Amino acid sequence: MTQDLNQQNELKKTELCDSCAGIQRNWRRAPGHAELVQGDNRKEPRSHGQVTITRYVCARCGTQWEYENNKVNLHAGWSVVGQ
Ligand SMILES: [Zn+2]
């Protein structure tokens, strides 16, 4: 199972443009890049309260990102949600 998951991650990785590939994922306050276009944001409940999650789309490779702004979770941040 972990083997398959790793292969999937590898495949996704190769479809990202250089700028997207350089984003540090799941790390609080990591910067995005200049070609990300900001989209909607929404609130989601977490154990300590609500957080804001903002969607971005890369204008270069079309990757969809979400950024979770969570003050108490150092490992919330950028994650890829689609292509
Ligand atoms: Zn990109």
CSV table of C-alpha atoms and ligand atoms in Angstrom, one decimal:
chain,number,residue,atom,x,y,z
A,1,MET,CA,0.0,0.0,0.0
A,2,THR,CA,2.7,2.4,0.9
A,3,GLN,CA,4.5,1.4,-2.2
A,4,ASP,CA,1.6,2.4,-4.4
A,5,LEU,CA,1.1,5.7,-2.5
A,6,ASN,CA,4.8,6.6,-3.1
A,7,GLN,CA,4.5,5.9,-6.8
A,8,GLN,CA,1.4,8.1,-7.0
A,9,ASN,CA,3.2,10.9,-5.3
A,10,GLU,CA,6.1,10.6,-7.6
A,11,LEU,CA,3.8,10.9,-10.6
A,12,LYS,CA,2.1,13.9,-9.3
A,13,LYS,CA,5.4,15.5,-8.5
A,14,THR,CA,6.6,15.3,-12.1
A,15,GLU,CA,3.5,17.3,-13.3
A,16,LEU,CA,4.2,20.3,-11.2
A,17,CYS,CA,6.0,23.2,-12.7
A,18,ASP,CA,9.3,24.3,-11.2
A,19,SER,CA,7.7,27.0,-9.1
A,20,CYS,CA,5.1,24.6,-7.7
A,21,ALA,CA,7.7,22.0,-7.1
A,22,GLY,CA,9.6,24.5,-5.0
A,23,ILE,CA,6.8,25.1,-2.5
A,24,GLN,CA,7.4,23.6,0.9
A,25,ARG,CA,4.3,21.6,1.7
A,26,ASN,CA,2.7,21.2,5.1
A,27,TRP,CA,4.8,23.8,6.7
A,28,ARG,CA,3.3,26.8,8.4
A,29,ARG,CA,4.0,30.2,6.7
A,30,ALA,CA,6.0,28.7,3.8
A,31,PRO,CA,5.7,31.1,0.9
A,32,GLY,CA,3.8,30.3,-2.3
A,33,HIS,CA,5.0,31.6,-5.6
A,34,ALA,CA,4.2,34.5,-7.9
A,35,GLU,CA,2.1,32.6,-10.5
A,36,LEU,CA,-0.4,31.3,-8.0
A,37,VAL,CA,-3.9,32.9,-8.5
A,38,GLN,CA,-5.9,33.3,-5.3
A,39,GLY,CA,-9.3,31.8,-5.3
A,40,ASP,CA,-12.1,31.2,-2.8
A,41,ASN,CA,-11.5,30.8,0.9
A,42,ARG,CA,-13.6,28.9,3.4
A,43,LYS,CA,-13.7,28.2,7.1
A,44,GLU,CA,-13.2,24.7,8.5
A,45,PRO,CA,-13.5,23.5,12.1
A,46,ARG,CA,-10.4,22.3,13.9
A,47,SER,CA,-10.1,21.1,17.4
A,48,HIS,CA,-9.0,24.5,18.7
A,49,GLY,CA,-11.5,26.5,16.5
A,50,GLN,CA,-12.0,27.6,13.0
A,51,VAL,CA,-9.2,27.9,10.4
A,52,THR,CA,-9.3,29.6,7.1
A,53,ILE,CA,-8.4,27.6,4.0
A,54,THR,CA,-7.6,29.5,0.8
A,55,ARG,CA,-7.6,28.0,-2.7
A,56,TYR,CA,-5.0,28.9,-5.3
A,57,VAL,CA,-4.5,27.7,-8.9
A,58,CYS,CA,-1.1,27.9,-10.6
A,59,ALA,CA,-1.4,29.9,-13.8
A,60,ARG,CA,1.5,28.0,-15.2
A,61,CYS,CA,0.8,24.3,-14.7
A,62,GLY,CA,-2.8,24.4,-13.4
A,63,THR,CA,-2.1,22.7,-10.1
A,64,GLN,CA,-4.7,23.5,-7.5
A,65,TRP,CA,-3.4,24.3,-4.0
A,66,GLU,CA,-4.9,25.0,-0.7
A,67,TYR,CA,-3.3,26.9,2.1
A,68,GLU,CA,-4.5,26.4,5.6
A,69,ASN,CA,-3.9,29.2,7.9
A,70,ASN,CA,-3.7,27.5,11.3
A,71,LYS,CA,-2.0,29.2,14.1
A,72,VAL,CA,-1.6,26.2,16.3
A,73,ASN,CA,-0.5,23.6,13.7
A,74,LEU,CA,3.1,24.0,12.5
A,75,HIS,CA,2.4,21.4,9.8
A,76,ALA,CA,-0.6,23.0,8.3
A,77,GLY,CA,0.1,25.0,5.2
A,78,TRP,CA,0.3,24.2,1.5
A,79,SER,CA,-1.2,21.1,0.0
A,80,VAL,CA,-2.0,20.0,-3.5
A,81,VAL,CA,-5.7,19.2,-4.0
A,82,GLY,CA,-5.8,18.6,-7.7
A,83,GLN,CA,-4.4,19.2,-11.2
B,1,ZN,ZN,2.7,25.4,-11.1
